[in-house]
Tab-separated table of C-alpha atoms in Angstrom:
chain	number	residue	atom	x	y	z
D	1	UNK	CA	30.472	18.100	20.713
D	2	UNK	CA	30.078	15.858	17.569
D	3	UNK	CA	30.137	18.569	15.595
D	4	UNK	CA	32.991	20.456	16.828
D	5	UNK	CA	35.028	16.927	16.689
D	6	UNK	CA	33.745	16.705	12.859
D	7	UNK	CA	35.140	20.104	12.279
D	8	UNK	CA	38.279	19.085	14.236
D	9	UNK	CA	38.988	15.937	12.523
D	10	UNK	CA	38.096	17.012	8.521
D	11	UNK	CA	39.742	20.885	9.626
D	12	UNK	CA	43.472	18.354	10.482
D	13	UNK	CA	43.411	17.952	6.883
D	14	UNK	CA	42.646	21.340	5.471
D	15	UNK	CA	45.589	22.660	8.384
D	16	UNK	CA	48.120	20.058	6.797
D	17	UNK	CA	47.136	21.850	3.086
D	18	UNK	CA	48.397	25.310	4.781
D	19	UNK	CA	51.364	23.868	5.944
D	20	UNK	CA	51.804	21.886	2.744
D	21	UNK	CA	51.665	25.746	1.006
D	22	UNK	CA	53.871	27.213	3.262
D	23	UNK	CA	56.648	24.481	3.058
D	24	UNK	CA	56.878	22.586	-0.425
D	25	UNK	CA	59.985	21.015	0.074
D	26	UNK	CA	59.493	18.955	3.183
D	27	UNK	CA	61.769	15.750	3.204
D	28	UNK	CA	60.632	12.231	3.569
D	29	UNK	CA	62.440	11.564	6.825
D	30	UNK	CA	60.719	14.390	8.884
D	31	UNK	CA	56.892	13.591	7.353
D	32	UNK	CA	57.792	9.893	8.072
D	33	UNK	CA	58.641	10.488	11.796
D	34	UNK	CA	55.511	12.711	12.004
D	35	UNK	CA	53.418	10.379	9.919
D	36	UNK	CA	54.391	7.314	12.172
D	37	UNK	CA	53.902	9.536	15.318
D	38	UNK	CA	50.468	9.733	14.081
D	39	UNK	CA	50.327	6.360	13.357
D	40	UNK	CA	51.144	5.272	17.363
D	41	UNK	CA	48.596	7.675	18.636
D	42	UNK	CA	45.753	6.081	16.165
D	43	UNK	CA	46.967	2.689	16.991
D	44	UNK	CA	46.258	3.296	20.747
D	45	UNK	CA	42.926	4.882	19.780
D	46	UNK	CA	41.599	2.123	18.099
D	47	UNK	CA	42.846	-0.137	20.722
D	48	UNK	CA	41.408	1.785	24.028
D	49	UNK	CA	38.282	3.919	22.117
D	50	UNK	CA	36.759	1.243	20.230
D	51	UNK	CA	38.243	-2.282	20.420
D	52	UNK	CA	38.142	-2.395	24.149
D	53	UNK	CA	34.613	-1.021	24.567
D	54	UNK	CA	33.713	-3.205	21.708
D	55	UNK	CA	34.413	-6.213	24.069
D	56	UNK	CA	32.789	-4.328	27.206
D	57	UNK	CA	29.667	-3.912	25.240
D	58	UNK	CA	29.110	-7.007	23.490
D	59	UNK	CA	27.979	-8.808	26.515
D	60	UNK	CA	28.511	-12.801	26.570
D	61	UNK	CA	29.696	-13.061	22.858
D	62	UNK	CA	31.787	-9.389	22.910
D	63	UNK	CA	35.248	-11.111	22.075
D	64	UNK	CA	33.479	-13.011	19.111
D	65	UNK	CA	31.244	-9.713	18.103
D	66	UNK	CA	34.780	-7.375	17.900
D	67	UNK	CA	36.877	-9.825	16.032
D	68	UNK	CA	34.008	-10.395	13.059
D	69	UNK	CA	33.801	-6.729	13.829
D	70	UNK	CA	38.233	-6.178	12.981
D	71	UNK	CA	37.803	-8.158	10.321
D	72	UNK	CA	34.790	-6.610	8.549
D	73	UNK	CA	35.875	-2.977	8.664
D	74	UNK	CA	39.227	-4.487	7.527
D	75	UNK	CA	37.703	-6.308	4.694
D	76	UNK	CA	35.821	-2.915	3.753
D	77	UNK	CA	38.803	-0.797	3.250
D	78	UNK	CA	40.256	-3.527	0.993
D	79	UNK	CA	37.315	-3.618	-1.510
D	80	UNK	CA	37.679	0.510	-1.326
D	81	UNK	CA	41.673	0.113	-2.104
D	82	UNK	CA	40.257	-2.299	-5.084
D	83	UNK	CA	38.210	0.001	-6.389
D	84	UNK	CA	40.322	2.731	-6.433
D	85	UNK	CA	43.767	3.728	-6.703
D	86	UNK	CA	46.191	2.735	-3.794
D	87	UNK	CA	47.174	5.748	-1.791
D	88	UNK	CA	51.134	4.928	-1.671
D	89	UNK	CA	51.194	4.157	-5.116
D	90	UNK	CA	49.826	7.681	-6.491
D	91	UNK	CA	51.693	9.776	-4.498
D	92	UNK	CA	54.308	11.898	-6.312
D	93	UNK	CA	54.899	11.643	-10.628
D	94	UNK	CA	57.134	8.727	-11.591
D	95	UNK	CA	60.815	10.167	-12.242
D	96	UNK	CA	61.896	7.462	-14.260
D	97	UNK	CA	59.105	8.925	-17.156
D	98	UNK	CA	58.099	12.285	-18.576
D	99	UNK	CA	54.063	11.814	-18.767
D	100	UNK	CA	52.308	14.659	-20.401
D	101	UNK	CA	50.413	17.333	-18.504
D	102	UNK	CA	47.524	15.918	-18.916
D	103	UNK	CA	48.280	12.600	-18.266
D	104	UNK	CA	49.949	14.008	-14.813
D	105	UNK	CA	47.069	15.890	-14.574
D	106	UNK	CA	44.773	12.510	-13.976
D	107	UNK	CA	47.218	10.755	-12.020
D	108	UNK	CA	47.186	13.531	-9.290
D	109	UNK	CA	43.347	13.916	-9.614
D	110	UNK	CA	42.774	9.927	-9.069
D	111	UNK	CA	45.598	10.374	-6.253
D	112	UNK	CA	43.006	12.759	-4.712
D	113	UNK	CA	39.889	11.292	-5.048
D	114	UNK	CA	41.352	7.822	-3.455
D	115	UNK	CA	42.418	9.958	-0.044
D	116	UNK	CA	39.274	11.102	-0.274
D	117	UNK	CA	36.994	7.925	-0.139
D	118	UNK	CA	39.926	6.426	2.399
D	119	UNK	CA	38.780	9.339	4.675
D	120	UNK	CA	35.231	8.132	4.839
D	121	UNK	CA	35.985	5.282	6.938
D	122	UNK	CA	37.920	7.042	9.389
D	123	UNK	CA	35.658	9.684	9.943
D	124	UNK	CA	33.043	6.886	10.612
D	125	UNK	CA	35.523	5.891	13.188
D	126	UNK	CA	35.354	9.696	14.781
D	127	UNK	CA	31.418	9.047	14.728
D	128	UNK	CA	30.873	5.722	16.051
D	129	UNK	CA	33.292	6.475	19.124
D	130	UNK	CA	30.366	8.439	20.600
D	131	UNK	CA	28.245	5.827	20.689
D	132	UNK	CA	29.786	4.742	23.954
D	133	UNK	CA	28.365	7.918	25.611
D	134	UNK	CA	32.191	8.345	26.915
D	135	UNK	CA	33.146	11.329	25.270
D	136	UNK	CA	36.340	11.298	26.373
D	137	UNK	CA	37.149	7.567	24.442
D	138	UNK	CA	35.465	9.697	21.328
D	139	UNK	CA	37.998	12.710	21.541
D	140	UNK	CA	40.822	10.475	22.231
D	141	UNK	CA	39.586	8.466	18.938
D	142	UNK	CA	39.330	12.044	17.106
D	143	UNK	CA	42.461	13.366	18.524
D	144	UNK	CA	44.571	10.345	16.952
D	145	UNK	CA	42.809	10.797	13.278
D	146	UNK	CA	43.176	13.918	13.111
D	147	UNK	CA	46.620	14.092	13.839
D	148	UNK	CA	47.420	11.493	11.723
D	149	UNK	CA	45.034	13.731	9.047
D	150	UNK	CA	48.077	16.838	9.166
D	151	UNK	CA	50.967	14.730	7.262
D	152	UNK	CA	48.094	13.580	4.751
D	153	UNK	CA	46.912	17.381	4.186
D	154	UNK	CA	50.367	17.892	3.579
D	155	UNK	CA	51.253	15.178	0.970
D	156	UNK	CA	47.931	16.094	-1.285
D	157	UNK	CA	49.705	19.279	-2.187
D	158	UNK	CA	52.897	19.095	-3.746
D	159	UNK	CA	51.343	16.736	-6.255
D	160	UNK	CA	48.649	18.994	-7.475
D	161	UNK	CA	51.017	21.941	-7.660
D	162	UNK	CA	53.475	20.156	-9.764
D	163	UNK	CA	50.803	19.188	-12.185
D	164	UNK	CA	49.732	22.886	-12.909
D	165	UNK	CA	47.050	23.843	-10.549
D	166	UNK	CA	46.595	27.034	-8.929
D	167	UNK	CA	47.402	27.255	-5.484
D	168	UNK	CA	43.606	28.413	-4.586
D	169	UNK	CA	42.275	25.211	-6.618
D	170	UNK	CA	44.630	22.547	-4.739
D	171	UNK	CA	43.720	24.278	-1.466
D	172	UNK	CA	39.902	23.745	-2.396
D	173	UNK	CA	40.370	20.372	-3.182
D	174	UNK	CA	42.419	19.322	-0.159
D	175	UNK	CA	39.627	21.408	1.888
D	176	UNK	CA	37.193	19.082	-0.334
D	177	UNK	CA	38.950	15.775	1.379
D	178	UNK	CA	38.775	17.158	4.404
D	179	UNK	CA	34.994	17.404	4.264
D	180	UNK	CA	34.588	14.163	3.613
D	181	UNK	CA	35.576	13.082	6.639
D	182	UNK	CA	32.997	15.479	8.570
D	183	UNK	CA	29.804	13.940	6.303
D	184	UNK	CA	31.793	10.435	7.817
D	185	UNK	CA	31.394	11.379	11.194
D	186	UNK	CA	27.963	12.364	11.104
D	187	UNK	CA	27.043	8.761	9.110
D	188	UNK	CA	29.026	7.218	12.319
D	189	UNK	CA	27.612	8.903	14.929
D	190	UNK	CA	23.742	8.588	13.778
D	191	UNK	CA	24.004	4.558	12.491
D	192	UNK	CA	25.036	4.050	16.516
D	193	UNK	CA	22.144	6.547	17.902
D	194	UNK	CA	19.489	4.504	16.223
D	195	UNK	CA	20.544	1.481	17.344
D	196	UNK	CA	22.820	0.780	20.425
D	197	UNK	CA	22.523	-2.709	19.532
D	198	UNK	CA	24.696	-2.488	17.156
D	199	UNK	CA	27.253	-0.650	18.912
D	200	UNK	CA	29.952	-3.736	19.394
D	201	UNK	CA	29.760	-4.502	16.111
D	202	UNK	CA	30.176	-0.681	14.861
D	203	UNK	CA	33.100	0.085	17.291
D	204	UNK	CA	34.670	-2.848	16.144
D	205	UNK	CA	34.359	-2.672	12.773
D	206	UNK	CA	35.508	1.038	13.398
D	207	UNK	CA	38.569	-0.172	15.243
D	208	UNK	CA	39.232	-2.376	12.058
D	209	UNK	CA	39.283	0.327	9.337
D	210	UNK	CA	41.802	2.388	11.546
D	211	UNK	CA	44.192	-0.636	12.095
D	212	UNK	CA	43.943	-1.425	8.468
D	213	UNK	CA	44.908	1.807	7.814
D	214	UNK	CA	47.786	1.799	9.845
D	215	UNK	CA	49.104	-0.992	8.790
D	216	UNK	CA	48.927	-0.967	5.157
D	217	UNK	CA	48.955	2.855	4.102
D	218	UNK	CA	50.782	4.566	6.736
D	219	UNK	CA	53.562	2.053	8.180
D	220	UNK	CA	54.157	1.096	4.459
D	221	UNK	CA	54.571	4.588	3.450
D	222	UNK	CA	56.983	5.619	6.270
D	223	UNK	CA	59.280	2.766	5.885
D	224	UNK	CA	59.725	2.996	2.074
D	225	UNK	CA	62.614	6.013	2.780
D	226	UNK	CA	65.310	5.203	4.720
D	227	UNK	CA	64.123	6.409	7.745
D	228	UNK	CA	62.706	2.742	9.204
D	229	UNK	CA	63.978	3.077	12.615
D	230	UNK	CA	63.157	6.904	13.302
D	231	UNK	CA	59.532	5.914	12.250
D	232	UNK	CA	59.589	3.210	14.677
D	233	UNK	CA	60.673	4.727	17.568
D	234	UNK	CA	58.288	7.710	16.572
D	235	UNK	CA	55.098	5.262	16.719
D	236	UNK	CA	56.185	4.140	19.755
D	237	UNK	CA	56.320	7.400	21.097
D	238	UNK	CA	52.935	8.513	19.395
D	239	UNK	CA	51.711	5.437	21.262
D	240	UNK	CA	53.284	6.511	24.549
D	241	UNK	CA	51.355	9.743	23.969
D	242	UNK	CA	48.225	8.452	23.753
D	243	UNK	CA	48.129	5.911	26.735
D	244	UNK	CA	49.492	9.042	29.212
D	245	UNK	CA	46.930	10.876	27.910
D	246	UNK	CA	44.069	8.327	28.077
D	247	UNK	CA	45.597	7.933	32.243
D	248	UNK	CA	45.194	11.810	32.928
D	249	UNK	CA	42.186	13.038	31.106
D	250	UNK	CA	40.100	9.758	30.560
């Protein structure tokens, strides 16, 4: 099951690279709603698959455990935006200059690499959600990265293509990403199997990464368009999703 979930959640990203292929020209206002969509059903992932059982598990000090726990996995995927180069920031080639090729070329390639090492964390999420031995919390956890990991396959592309690679390259290297977030799940999934007693602290600082994420890639990125209210309503809905589904299949 872990494996097929680690397929599942690093395959969202190489399925949002075919779709990124087979449409090009896809307009900010539809990947924002889908993005923020996304973005809702994460939200209620991290909420019900790991901050909740974070509490349940801690025992006498659980509320204390998942807060240092927020905050941590929080604090991590700041030091990774530090050290690399913020994901809303490199996305596209600046209009308002002509760079050379080249120059294009490493902007893209630096774009890249930062989803990349931003996927780690979340497939660490996909990992650690096992760790409760509920396996439906863990798919419900998967289910809500990986859909938020289609829009992302989709963005890497037009980039790369504009900047000269071949199509089979920028597929490979969105496939690349992707992977990343299967060696992720694994690292999750084994740090909680040789210890349960660190499981509070793990879900939470699990829980953390994903509302960091949330909140400062995804949300900024969908309300930087126009389309601020449509993305609202769409988390909502992607939030909606998620609790009906958590009622019915949990």
């Amino acid at each position: 099951m872990v494996l097929l979930t680690a397929l599942g959640v690093g395959g969202a990203t190489i399925f949002g690279a075919i779709l990124g292929l087979m449409f090009k020209n896809i307009s900010h206002k539809f990947s924002d709603i889908i993005s923020s969509f996304a973005a809702g059903v994460m939200l209620a992932a991290a909420v019900i698959g790991l901050i909740l059982p974070a509490i349940e598990n801690g025992g006498k000090y659980g509320v204390i455990v998942t807060i240092a726990g927020i905050f941590c996995g929080a604090l991590c995927v700041n030091l990774i935006d530090k050290l690399v180069p913020h994901l809303h920031k490199m996305t596209g080639v600046d209009s308002e200059s002509h760079p050379e090729m080249q120059q294009q070329l490493d902007r893209v390639l630096l774009f890249v690499i930062a989803i990349g090492i931003h996927n780690l964390p979340e497939g660490l999420a996909a990992g650690v959600g096992f760790g409760t031995g509920n396996t439906s919390d863990a798919l419900t956890i998967a289910s809500g990265i990986a859909l938020q990991n289609i829009p992302e396959g989709m963005v890497i592309i037009a980039p790369m293509l504009a900047a000269g690679i071949s199509k089979g390259k920028t597929f490979l290297i969105a496939a690349l990403t992707g992977a990343v977030e299967v060696v992720g799940t694994f690292i999750g999934y084994l740090a909680v199997s040789v210890s349960t007693a660190i499981l509070p602290f793990a879900l939470a600082v699990a829980g953390g990464t994903m509302l960091y994420v949330i909140s400062d890639e995804v949300l900024l990125e969908t309300h930087a368009h126009g389309s601020e209210r449509e993305a609202t309503y769409a988390l909502l809905a992607g939030f909606s999703f998620l609790l009906v589904f958590d009622v019915l299949f949990g």
